[in-house]
Amino acid sequence: IITTNLPAYVFQSTNRLISSSGTFINYEAINFSGAVSNPLLTIGVDSTIVRSVVTNSSINTLAGGIAMAGNARVTVQNCDIFMTGASGGATGGGIVGSGPSQRVVANRVQMSQSTSTGPAVSLQSSGQAIRNVVIGNGGLVGIYGAATTAALTIDSNTVLGFVDGVGFITGLTG
């Protein structure tokens, strides 16, 4: 995504955008950046983020890009997510969902951390990861199904540079 004319929001180490209580919020064409020890953004119920860039340069292991929290029907589409800190995202992750019916479509997620145990993309029940490019640096898993009972859709993704490209929680029965 070319960010030349995108409005930019820069967060300092203790600040981040938390909108988990908001519903029907749409973020479009925004450049978010910061060095935050948590996910830089938390997206609310029935909300979307499209054509945006999220860069978290924190070296904290809990650093993350976008959290969809336990919120339903959230879409992250056509975004670039960069975890650029030396150990950032080791347990956090690029796009992390913990609710139902969350969609991750046509994004680029790049993890710079080589010992990452946190996935670049993580989804729960009814989650969809479609046509994403996920780039790692030797981390554990690119796309992860994190629910034991799930109807996940993982289709047409390109996953490079991880020990496991796609992984599922032990005991998956969906």
Short mmCIF file of N, CA and C in Angstrom, two decimals, residues 75-159:
data_model
loop_
_atom_site.label_atom_id
_atom_site.label_comp_id
_atom_site.label_asym_id
_atom_site.label_seq_id
_atom_site.Cartn_x
_atom_site.Cartn_y
_atom_site.Cartn_z
N THR A 75 -13.89 -7.44 10.11
CA THR A 75 -13.17 -7.71 8.87
C THR A 75 -11.91 -6.86 8.80
N VAL A 76 -10.80 -7.53 8.49
CA VAL A 76 -9.54 -6.85 8.21
C VAL A 76 -9.22 -7.19 6.76
N GLN A 77 -9.22 -6.19 5.88
CA GLN A 77 -9.10 -6.47 4.45
C GLN A 77 -8.13 -5.51 3.77
N ASN A 78 -7.27 -6.09 2.95
CA ASN A 78 -6.33 -5.34 2.11
C ASN A 78 -5.48 -4.37 2.93
N CYS A 79 -4.92 -4.87 4.04
CA CYS A 79 -4.07 -4.06 4.90
C CYS A 79 -2.65 -4.63 4.91
N ASP A 80 -1.70 -3.80 5.26
CA ASP A 80 -0.32 -4.23 5.50
C ASP A 80 -0.06 -4.13 6.99
N ILE A 81 0.36 -5.25 7.61
CA ILE A 81 0.66 -5.28 9.02
C ILE A 81 2.13 -5.65 9.17
N PHE A 82 2.90 -4.80 9.83
CA PHE A 82 4.34 -5.03 10.01
C PHE A 82 4.66 -5.08 11.50
N MET A 83 5.24 -6.17 11.93
CA MET A 83 5.77 -6.30 13.28
C MET A 83 7.28 -6.17 13.13
N THR A 84 7.84 -4.99 13.42
CA THR A 84 9.23 -4.72 13.08
C THR A 84 10.18 -4.75 14.28
N GLY A 85 9.69 -4.90 15.50
CA GLY A 85 10.56 -4.92 16.67
C GLY A 85 11.38 -6.19 16.74
N ALA A 86 12.53 -6.12 17.42
CA ALA A 86 13.45 -7.25 17.49
C ALA A 86 12.80 -8.49 18.08
N SER A 87 11.94 -8.32 19.09
CA SER A 87 11.22 -9.47 19.64
C SER A 87 9.73 -9.22 19.64
N GLY A 88 9.30 -8.17 18.95
CA GLY A 88 7.88 -7.84 18.90
C GLY A 88 7.07 -8.96 18.28
N GLY A 89 5.95 -9.25 18.88
CA GLY A 89 5.06 -10.27 18.37
C GLY A 89 5.45 -11.68 18.73
N ALA A 90 6.42 -11.84 19.63
CA ALA A 90 6.85 -13.19 19.99
C ALA A 90 5.68 -14.01 20.52
N THR A 91 4.80 -13.39 21.28
CA THR A 91 3.59 -14.08 21.71
C THR A 91 2.34 -13.32 21.28
N GLY A 92 2.49 -12.12 20.76
CA GLY A 92 1.35 -11.29 20.39
C GLY A 92 0.73 -11.70 19.07
N GLY A 93 1.33 -11.36 17.97
CA GLY A 93 0.82 -11.73 16.66
C GLY A 93 0.45 -10.53 15.81
N GLY A 94 0.32 -10.77 14.51
CA GLY A 94 0.00 -9.72 13.56
C GLY A 94 -1.47 -9.35 13.56
N ILE A 95 -2.34 -10.34 13.29
CA ILE A 95 -3.79 -10.16 13.34
C ILE A 95 -4.32 -11.29 14.22
N VAL A 96 -4.93 -10.95 15.34
CA VAL A 96 -5.37 -11.97 16.28
C VAL A 96 -6.86 -11.81 16.55
N GLY A 97 -7.59 -12.87 16.28
CA GLY A 97 -9.03 -12.88 16.53
C GLY A 97 -9.36 -13.88 17.62
N SER A 98 -10.28 -13.52 18.49
CA SER A 98 -10.73 -14.44 19.53
C SER A 98 -12.24 -14.47 19.61
N GLY A 99 -12.90 -14.15 18.52
CA GLY A 99 -14.36 -14.16 18.48
C GLY A 99 -14.85 -14.84 17.22
N PRO A 100 -16.15 -15.02 17.09
CA PRO A 100 -16.71 -15.73 15.94
C PRO A 100 -16.84 -14.85 14.69
N SER A 101 -16.85 -15.51 13.54
CA SER A 101 -17.16 -14.87 12.26
C SER A 101 -16.26 -13.68 11.94
N GLN A 102 -14.97 -13.85 12.15
CA GLN A 102 -14.02 -12.79 11.83
C GLN A 102 -13.33 -13.12 10.51
N ARG A 103 -13.16 -12.10 9.66
CA ARG A 103 -12.62 -12.29 8.33
C ARG A 103 -11.31 -11.53 8.16
N VAL A 104 -10.31 -12.25 7.65
CA VAL A 104 -9.00 -11.68 7.36
C VAL A 104 -8.75 -11.97 5.88
N VAL A 105 -8.87 -10.93 5.05
CA VAL A 105 -8.90 -11.13 3.59
C VAL A 105 -7.90 -10.21 2.89
N ALA A 106 -7.04 -10.79 2.06
CA ALA A 106 -6.14 -10.06 1.16
C ALA A 106 -5.21 -9.09 1.88
N ASN A 107 -4.63 -9.52 2.98
CA ASN A 107 -3.69 -8.69 3.74
C ASN A 107 -2.27 -9.18 3.54
N ARG A 108 -1.31 -8.32 3.87
CA ARG A 108 0.09 -8.74 3.98
C ARG A 108 0.47 -8.57 5.44
N VAL A 109 0.93 -9.67 6.05
CA VAL A 109 1.36 -9.64 7.45
C VAL A 109 2.82 -10.07 7.47
N GLN A 110 3.68 -9.20 8.00
CA GLN A 110 5.10 -9.50 8.02
C GLN A 110 5.62 -9.45 9.44
N MET A 111 6.20 -10.58 9.89
CA MET A 111 6.74 -10.72 11.23
C MET A 111 8.26 -10.74 11.13
N SER A 112 8.95 -9.84 11.85
CA SER A 112 10.40 -9.81 11.76
C SER A 112 11.07 -10.68 12.82
N GLN A 113 10.33 -11.10 13.81
CA GLN A 113 10.87 -11.83 14.95
C GLN A 113 11.12 -13.29 14.58
N SER A 114 12.31 -13.80 14.80
CA SER A 114 12.65 -15.15 14.37
C SER A 114 12.26 -16.24 15.37
N THR A 115 11.98 -15.89 16.61
CA THR A 115 11.62 -16.90 17.60
C THR A 115 10.16 -16.77 18.02
N SER A 116 9.35 -16.25 17.15
CA SER A 116 7.96 -15.98 17.47
C SER A 116 7.17 -17.26 17.73
N THR A 117 6.46 -17.29 18.86
CA THR A 117 5.51 -18.36 19.11
C THR A 117 4.10 -17.89 18.83
N GLY A 118 3.93 -16.59 18.70
CA GLY A 118 2.63 -16.03 18.35
C GLY A 118 2.43 -16.11 16.85
N PRO A 119 1.24 -16.49 16.39
CA PRO A 119 1.00 -16.61 14.96
C PRO A 119 0.89 -15.24 14.28
N ALA A 120 1.18 -15.22 13.00
CA ALA A 120 0.97 -13.99 12.23
C ALA A 120 -0.53 -13.69 12.13
N VAL A 121 -1.34 -14.74 11.92
CA VAL A 121 -2.80 -14.61 11.86
C VAL A 121 -3.39 -15.73 12.72
N SER A 122 -4.28 -15.39 13.63
CA SER A 122 -4.93 -16.36 14.49
C SER A 122 -6.44 -16.15 14.46
N LEU A 123 -7.20 -17.24 14.28
CA LEU A 123 -8.65 -17.13 14.18
C LEU A 123 -9.36 -18.14 15.07
N GLN A 124 -10.58 -17.79 15.47
CA GLN A 124 -11.42 -18.68 16.27
C GLN A 124 -12.53 -19.26 15.39
N SER A 125 -13.62 -19.68 16.01
CA SER A 125 -14.70 -20.35 15.30
C SER A 125 -15.29 -19.49 14.20
N SER A 126 -15.58 -20.11 13.09
CA SER A 126 -16.16 -19.48 11.90
C SER A 126 -15.26 -18.41 11.29
N GLY A 127 -13.99 -18.40 11.64
CA GLY A 127 -13.06 -17.43 11.09
C GLY A 127 -12.67 -17.76 9.66
N GLN A 128 -12.28 -16.74 8.91
CA GLN A 128 -11.89 -16.92 7.52
C GLN A 128 -10.57 -16.19 7.25
N ALA A 129 -9.60 -16.91 6.71
CA ALA A 129 -8.35 -16.32 6.24
C ALA A 129 -8.25 -16.64 4.76
N ILE A 130 -8.42 -15.64 3.93
CA ILE A 130 -8.51 -15.85 2.48
C ILE A 130 -7.57 -14.88 1.76
N ARG A 131 -6.73 -15.43 0.89
CA ARG A 131 -5.84 -14.67 0.00
C ARG A 131 -4.91 -13.70 0.73
N ASN A 132 -4.34 -14.11 1.82
CA ASN A 132 -3.37 -13.30 2.55
C ASN A 132 -1.97 -13.71 2.16
N VAL A 133 -1.03 -12.80 2.30
CA VAL A 133 0.40 -13.10 2.17
C VAL A 133 0.99 -12.91 3.55
N VAL A 134 1.53 -13.99 4.11
CA VAL A 134 2.04 -13.98 5.47
C VAL A 134 3.53 -14.33 5.40
N ILE A 135 4.37 -13.42 5.89
CA ILE A 135 5.82 -13.58 5.76
C ILE A 135 6.43 -13.60 7.16
N GLY A 136 7.20 -14.64 7.43
CA GLY A 136 7.84 -14.77 8.73
C GLY A 136 9.35 -14.79 8.60
N ASN A 137 9.99 -14.92 9.76
CA ASN A 137 11.45 -14.97 9.80
C ASN A 137 11.86 -16.16 10.68
N GLY A 138 11.24 -17.32 10.43
CA GLY A 138 11.56 -18.51 11.20
C GLY A 138 10.67 -18.73 12.40
N GLY A 139 9.59 -17.97 12.53
CA GLY A 139 8.67 -18.13 13.65
C GLY A 139 7.91 -19.44 13.59
N LEU A 140 7.06 -19.69 14.59
CA LEU A 140 6.42 -20.99 14.74
C LEU A 140 5.33 -21.27 13.71
N VAL A 141 4.33 -20.39 13.59
CA VAL A 141 3.20 -20.69 12.70
C VAL A 141 2.69 -19.41 12.02
N GLY A 142 2.34 -19.54 10.74
CA GLY A 142 1.84 -18.40 9.98
C GLY A 142 0.38 -18.11 10.24
N ILE A 143 -0.50 -19.11 9.99
CA ILE A 143 -1.94 -18.96 10.20
C ILE A 143 -2.36 -20.05 11.17
N TYR A 144 -3.11 -19.67 12.21
CA TYR A 144 -3.42 -20.61 13.29
C TYR A 144 -4.91 -20.64 13.58
N GLY A 145 -5.48 -21.82 13.63
CA GLY A 145 -6.86 -22.04 14.07
C GLY A 145 -6.84 -22.31 15.56
N ALA A 146 -7.35 -21.39 16.36
CA ALA A 146 -7.17 -21.43 17.81
C ALA A 146 -8.37 -21.93 18.59
N ALA A 147 -9.36 -22.53 17.94
CA ALA A 147 -10.54 -23.02 18.65
C ALA A 147 -10.63 -24.54 18.48
N THR A 148 -11.11 -25.23 19.52
CA THR A 148 -11.22 -26.68 19.43
C THR A 148 -12.45 -27.12 18.64
N THR A 149 -13.47 -26.30 18.59
CA THR A 149 -14.63 -26.58 17.74
C THR A 149 -14.78 -25.41 16.79
N ALA A 150 -14.43 -25.63 15.55
CA ALA A 150 -14.39 -24.51 14.63
C ALA A 150 -14.75 -24.95 13.22
N ALA A 151 -15.33 -24.05 12.49
CA ALA A 151 -15.55 -24.22 11.07
C ALA A 151 -14.75 -23.13 10.38
N LEU A 152 -13.45 -23.33 10.33
CA LEU A 152 -12.56 -22.32 9.76
C LEU A 152 -12.48 -22.44 8.25
N THR A 153 -12.30 -21.31 7.59
CA THR A 153 -12.01 -21.29 6.16
C THR A 153 -10.63 -20.69 5.99
N ILE A 154 -9.69 -21.51 5.51
CA ILE A 154 -8.34 -21.04 5.23
C ILE A 154 -8.08 -21.40 3.78
N ASP A 155 -8.08 -20.39 2.90
CA ASP A 155 -8.09 -20.65 1.47
C ASP A 155 -7.18 -19.66 0.72
N SER A 156 -6.36 -20.19 -0.18
CA SER A 156 -5.57 -19.40 -1.13
C SER A 156 -4.64 -18.39 -0.47
N ASN A 157 -3.99 -18.78 0.63
CA ASN A 157 -3.03 -17.92 1.31
C ASN A 157 -1.62 -18.30 0.89
N THR A 158 -0.71 -17.35 0.92
CA THR A 158 0.70 -17.61 0.70
C THR A 158 1.41 -17.39 2.03
N VAL A 159 2.06 -18.44 2.53
CA VAL A 159 2.71 -18.38 3.84
C VAL A 159 4.17 -18.77 3.66
#
